[in-house]
């Protein structure tokens, strides 16, 4: 991914995490060309300072997941299910 695309991916993932924690509606979206990109998986790591707080991911066949789906699943799991 380009530097701009990587920034968009991180911002989107942060928005999902914040939405899951606060209960506020998710407003952010990935551009369609990124959102529909096939993905083998994604891992989301949450830290407080340098301390690991959570790490969850999804690993599967790219014909089953888009980048948007993989990021959403991983971010939701890391922010709500990994304690």
Coordinates of N, CA, C and O in Angstrom, one line a residue:
X1 N 0.8 -1.2 0.0 CA 0.0 0.0 0.0 C 0.9 1.2 0.0 O 1.9 1.3 0.6
X2 N 0.3 2.3 -0.6 CA 1.1 3.6 -0.6 C 1.0 4.2 0.8 O 0.2 3.7 1.7
X3 N 1.8 5.2 1.1 CA 1.8 5.9 2.4 C 0.4 6.4 2.7 O -0.1 6.3 3.8
X4 N -0.2 7.0 1.7 CA -1.6 7.6 1.8 C -2.6 6.5 2.1 O -3.5 6.7 3.0
X5 N -2.5 5.4 1.4 CA -3.5 4.3 1.7 C -3.3 3.7 3.1 O -4.2 3.4 3.8
X6 N -2.0 3.6 3.5 CA -1.7 3.1 4.8 C -2.3 4.0 5.9 O -2.9 3.5 6.9
X7 N -2.2 5.3 5.7 CA -2.8 6.3 6.6 C -4.3 6.1 6.7 O -4.9 6.1 7.7
X8 N -4.9 5.9 5.5 CA -6.4 5.7 5.5 C -6.8 4.5 6.2 O -7.8 4.4 6.9
X9 N -6.0 3.4 6.1 CA -6.3 2.1 6.7 C -6.2 2.3 8.2 O -7.1 1.9 9.0
X10 N -5.2 3.0 8.7 CA -5.0 3.2 10.2 C -6.1 4.1 10.7 O -6.7 3.8 11.8
X11 N -6.5 5.1 10.0 CA -7.5 6.0 10.5 C -8.9 5.3 10.5 O -9.7 5.4 11.5
X12 N -9.2 4.5 9.5 CA -10.4 3.7 9.5 C -10.4 2.7 10.7 O -11.4 2.6 11.4
X13 N -9.3 2.0 10.9 CA -9.2 1.0 12.0 C -9.4 1.7 13.4 O -10.1 1.2 14.2
X14 N -8.8 2.9 13.5 CA -9.0 3.6 14.8 C -10.4 4.1 15.0 O -11.0 4.0 16.1
X15 N -11.1 4.5 13.9 CA -12.5 4.9 14.0 C -13.4 3.7 14.4 O -14.3 3.9 15.2
X16 N -13.1 2.5 13.8 CA -13.9 1.3 14.2 C -13.7 1.0 15.7 O -14.6 0.8 16.5
X17 N -12.4 1.1 16.2 CA -12.1 0.9 17.6 C -12.8 1.9 18.5 O -13.5 1.5 19.5
X18 N -12.8 3.2 18.1 CA -13.4 4.2 18.9 C -14.9 4.0 19.0 O -15.6 4.2 20.0
X19 N -15.5 3.7 17.8 CA -16.9 3.4 17.7 C -17.4 2.3 18.6 O -18.4 2.3 19.3
X20 N -16.6 1.2 18.6 CA -16.9 0.0 19.5 C -16.8 0.4 20.9 O -17.6 -0.1 21.7
X21 N -15.9 1.2 21.3 CA -15.7 1.5 22.7 C -16.7 2.5 23.2 O -17.2 2.4 24.3
X22 N -17.0 3.5 22.4 CA -17.9 4.6 22.8 C -19.3 4.4 22.5 O -20.2 5.0 23.1
X23 N -19.6 3.4 21.6 CA -21.0 3.2 21.2 C -21.5 4.2 20.2 O -22.7 4.1 19.8
X24 N -20.6 5.1 19.7 CA -21.0 6.1 18.7 C -21.0 5.5 17.3 O -20.3 4.5 17.1
X25 N -21.8 6.0 16.5 CA -22.0 5.5 15.1 C -20.7 5.7 14.4 O -20.0 6.7 14.5
X26 N -20.3 4.7 13.6 CA -19.1 4.7 12.8 C -19.4 5.6 11.6 O -20.2 5.4 10.8
X27 N -18.6 6.7 11.5 CA -18.7 7.6 10.3 C -17.7 7.4 9.2 O -17.9 7.7 8.1
X28 N -16.5 6.8 9.6 CA -15.4 6.7 8.7 C -15.7 5.5 7.7 O -16.4 4.5 8.1
X29 N -15.2 5.7 6.5 CA -15.2 4.6 5.5 C -13.9 4.6 4.8 O -13.3 5.6 4.6
X30 N -13.6 3.4 4.3 CA -12.4 3.3 3.4 C -12.9 3.6 2.0 O -14.0 3.3 1.7
X31 N -12.0 4.2 1.2 CA -12.4 4.3 -0.2 C -12.7 3.0 -0.8 O -12.1 2.0 -0.4
X32 N -13.7 2.9 -1.7 CA -14.2 1.6 -2.3 C -13.0 0.8 -2.8 O -13.1 -0.5 -2.7
X33 N -12.0 1.4 -3.5 CA -11.0 0.6 -4.0 C -10.1 -0.1 -3.0 O -9.6 -1.2 -3.2
X34 N -10.1 0.4 -1.8 CA -9.4 -0.2 -0.6 C -10.3 -1.2 0.1 O -10.0 -2.3 0.4
X35 N -11.6 -0.8 0.3 CA -12.5 -1.5 1.1 C -12.8 -2.9 0.5 O -13.0 -3.9 1.2
X36 N -12.8 -3.0 -0.9 CA -13.2 -4.2 -1.5 C -11.9 -5.0 -1.9 O -12.1 -6.1 -2.6
X37 N -10.8 -4.6 -1.6 CA -9.5 -5.3 -1.8 C -9.6 -6.7 -1.1 O -9.9 -6.7 0.1
X38 N -9.3 -7.8 -1.8 CA -9.2 -9.1 -1.1 C -8.1 -9.1 0.0 O -7.1 -8.5 -0.2
X39 N -8.4 -9.7 1.1 CA -7.5 -9.7 2.2 C -7.3 -11.1 2.8 O -8.3 -11.8 3.0
X40 N -6.1 -11.5 3.0 CA -5.8 -12.8 3.6 C -6.2 -12.7 5.1 O -6.5 -13.6 5.8
X41 N -6.0 -11.5 5.6 CA -6.3 -11.3 7.0 C -5.8 -9.9 7.5 O -5.3 -9.2 6.7
X42 N -6.0 -9.7 8.8 CA -5.6 -8.4 9.4 C -5.5 -8.7 10.9 O -6.2 -9.4 11.5
X43 N -4.5 -8.0 11.5 CA -4.4 -8.0 13.0 C -4.4 -6.6 13.5 O -3.8 -5.7 12.9
X44 N -5.1 -6.4 14.6 CA -5.2 -5.1 15.2 C -4.6 -5.2 16.6 O -5.0 -6.1 17.4
X45 N -3.6 -4.4 16.9 CA -3.0 -4.4 18.2 C -3.3 -3.1 18.9 O -3.1 -2.0 18.3
X46 N -3.7 -3.1 20.1 CA -4.0 -2.0 20.9 C -3.0 -1.9 22.1 O -2.8 -2.8 22.8
X47 N -2.4 -0.7 22.2 CA -1.5 -0.5 23.3 C -1.8 0.8 24.1 O -2.5 1.7 23.6
X48 N -1.5 0.8 25.3 CA -1.6 2.0 26.2 C -0.1 2.3 26.5 O 0.5 1.6 27.3
X49 N 0.4 3.4 25.9 CA 1.8 3.6 26.0 C 2.6 2.5 25.3 O 2.3 2.2 24.2
X50 N 3.5 1.9 26.0 CA 4.2 0.7 25.4 C 3.6 -0.6 25.9 O 4.1 -1.7 25.5
X51 N 2.5 -0.6 26.7 CA 2.0 -1.8 27.2 C 0.9 -2.4 26.3 O 0.0 -1.7 25.9
X52 N 1.0 -3.6 25.9 CA 0.1 -4.3 25.1 C -1.2 -4.5 25.8 O -1.3 -5.0 27.0
X53 N -2.4 -4.0 25.2 CA -3.7 -4.1 25.9 C -4.5 -5.2 25.2 O -5.3 -5.9 25.8
X54 N -4.4 -5.4 23.9 CA -5.2 -6.4 23.1 C -4.5 -6.6 21.8 O -3.9 -5.7 21.2
X55 N -4.7 -7.8 21.2 CA -4.3 -8.1 19.9 C -5.2 -9.2 19.4 O -5.2 -10.3 19.9
X56 N -5.9 -8.9 18.3 CA -6.8 -9.9 17.7 C -6.7 -9.8 16.2 O -6.4 -8.7 15.6
X57 N -6.9 -10.9 15.5 CA -6.8 -10.9 14.1 C -7.7 -11.9 13.4 O -8.4 -12.7 14.1
X58 N -7.7 -11.8 12.1 CA -8.4 -12.7 11.3 C -7.5 -13.2 10.2 O -6.8 -12.4 9.6
X59 N -7.5 -14.5 9.9 CA -6.7 -15.1 8.9 C -7.6 -16.0 8.1 O -8.1 -17.0 8.7
X60 N -7.7 -15.8 6.8 CA -8.6 -16.7 6.1 C -8.3 -16.5 4.6 O -7.4 -15.7 4.2
X61 N -9.0 -17.2 3.8 CA -8.8 -17.1 2.3 C -9.3 -15.7 1.8 O -10.3 -15.2 2.2
X62 N -8.5 -15.1 0.9 CA -8.9 -13.8 0.4 C -10.2 -13.8 -0.4 O -10.8 -12.7 -0.6
X63 N -10.7 -14.9 -0.8 CA -11.9 -14.9 -1.6 C -13.1 -14.9 -0.6 O -14.3 -14.7 -1.0
X64 N -12.8 -14.9 0.7 CA -13.8 -14.8 1.8 C -13.9 -13.5 2.5 O -14.8 -13.1 3.1
X65 N -12.8 -12.7 2.4 CA -12.7 -11.4 3.1 C -12.2 -10.3 2.2 O -11.3 -10.5 1.4
X66 N -12.8 -9.2 2.5 CA -12.3 -7.9 1.9 C -11.5 -7.2 3.0 O -11.6 -7.6 4.2
X67 N -10.7 -6.3 2.6 CA -9.9 -5.5 3.6 C -10.8 -4.9 4.6 O -10.5 -5.0 5.8
X68 N -11.9 -4.3 4.2 CA -12.8 -3.7 5.1 C -13.4 -4.7 6.2 O -13.4 -4.5 7.4
X69 N -13.8 -5.9 5.7 CA -14.3 -6.9 6.6 C -13.2 -7.4 7.6 O -13.5 -7.6 8.8
X70 N -12.0 -7.6 7.1 CA -10.9 -8.1 7.9 C -10.6 -7.1 9.0 O -10.4 -7.5 10.2
X71 N -10.5 -5.8 8.6 CA -10.2 -4.8 9.6 C -11.3 -4.6 10.6 O -11.0 -4.5 11.8
X72 N -12.5 -4.6 10.2 CA -13.7 -4.5 11.1 C -13.7 -5.6 12.1 O -13.9 -5.4 13.3
X73 N -13.6 -6.8 11.6 CA -13.6 -8.0 12.5 C -12.5 -7.9 13.5 O -12.7 -8.1 14.7
X74 N -11.3 -7.6 13.1 CA -10.1 -7.6 14.0 C -10.2 -6.5 15.0 O -9.9 -6.6 16.1
X75 N -10.6 -5.3 14.5 CA -10.7 -4.1 15.4 C -11.8 -4.3 16.5 O -11.6 -4.0 17.6
X76 N -12.9 -4.9 16.1 CA -14.0 -5.1 17.0 C -13.6 -6.2 18.0 O -13.8 -6.0 19.2
X77 N -12.9 -7.2 17.6 CA -12.5 -8.2 18.5 C -11.4 -7.7 19.5 O -11.5 -7.9 20.7
X78 N -10.5 -6.9 19.0 CA -9.4 -6.4 19.9 C -10.0 -5.4 20.9 O -9.6 -5.3 22.0
X79 N -11.0 -4.6 20.5 CA -11.5 -3.6 21.4 C -12.6 -4.0 22.3 O -12.8 -3.4 23.3
X80 N -13.2 -5.2 22.0 CA -14.3 -5.6 22.9 C -14.2 -7.0 23.5 O -14.9 -7.4 24.4
X81 N -13.3 -7.8 22.9 CA -13.3 -9.2 23.3 C -12.0 -9.7 23.9 O -11.9 -10.8 24.5
X82 N -10.9 -9.0 23.6 CA -9.6 -9.4 24.1 C -9.2 -8.6 25.4 O -8.8 -7.5 25.3
X83 N -9.4 -9.2 26.5 CA -9.1 -8.5 27.8 C -7.8 -8.9 28.4 O -7.5 -10.0 28.6

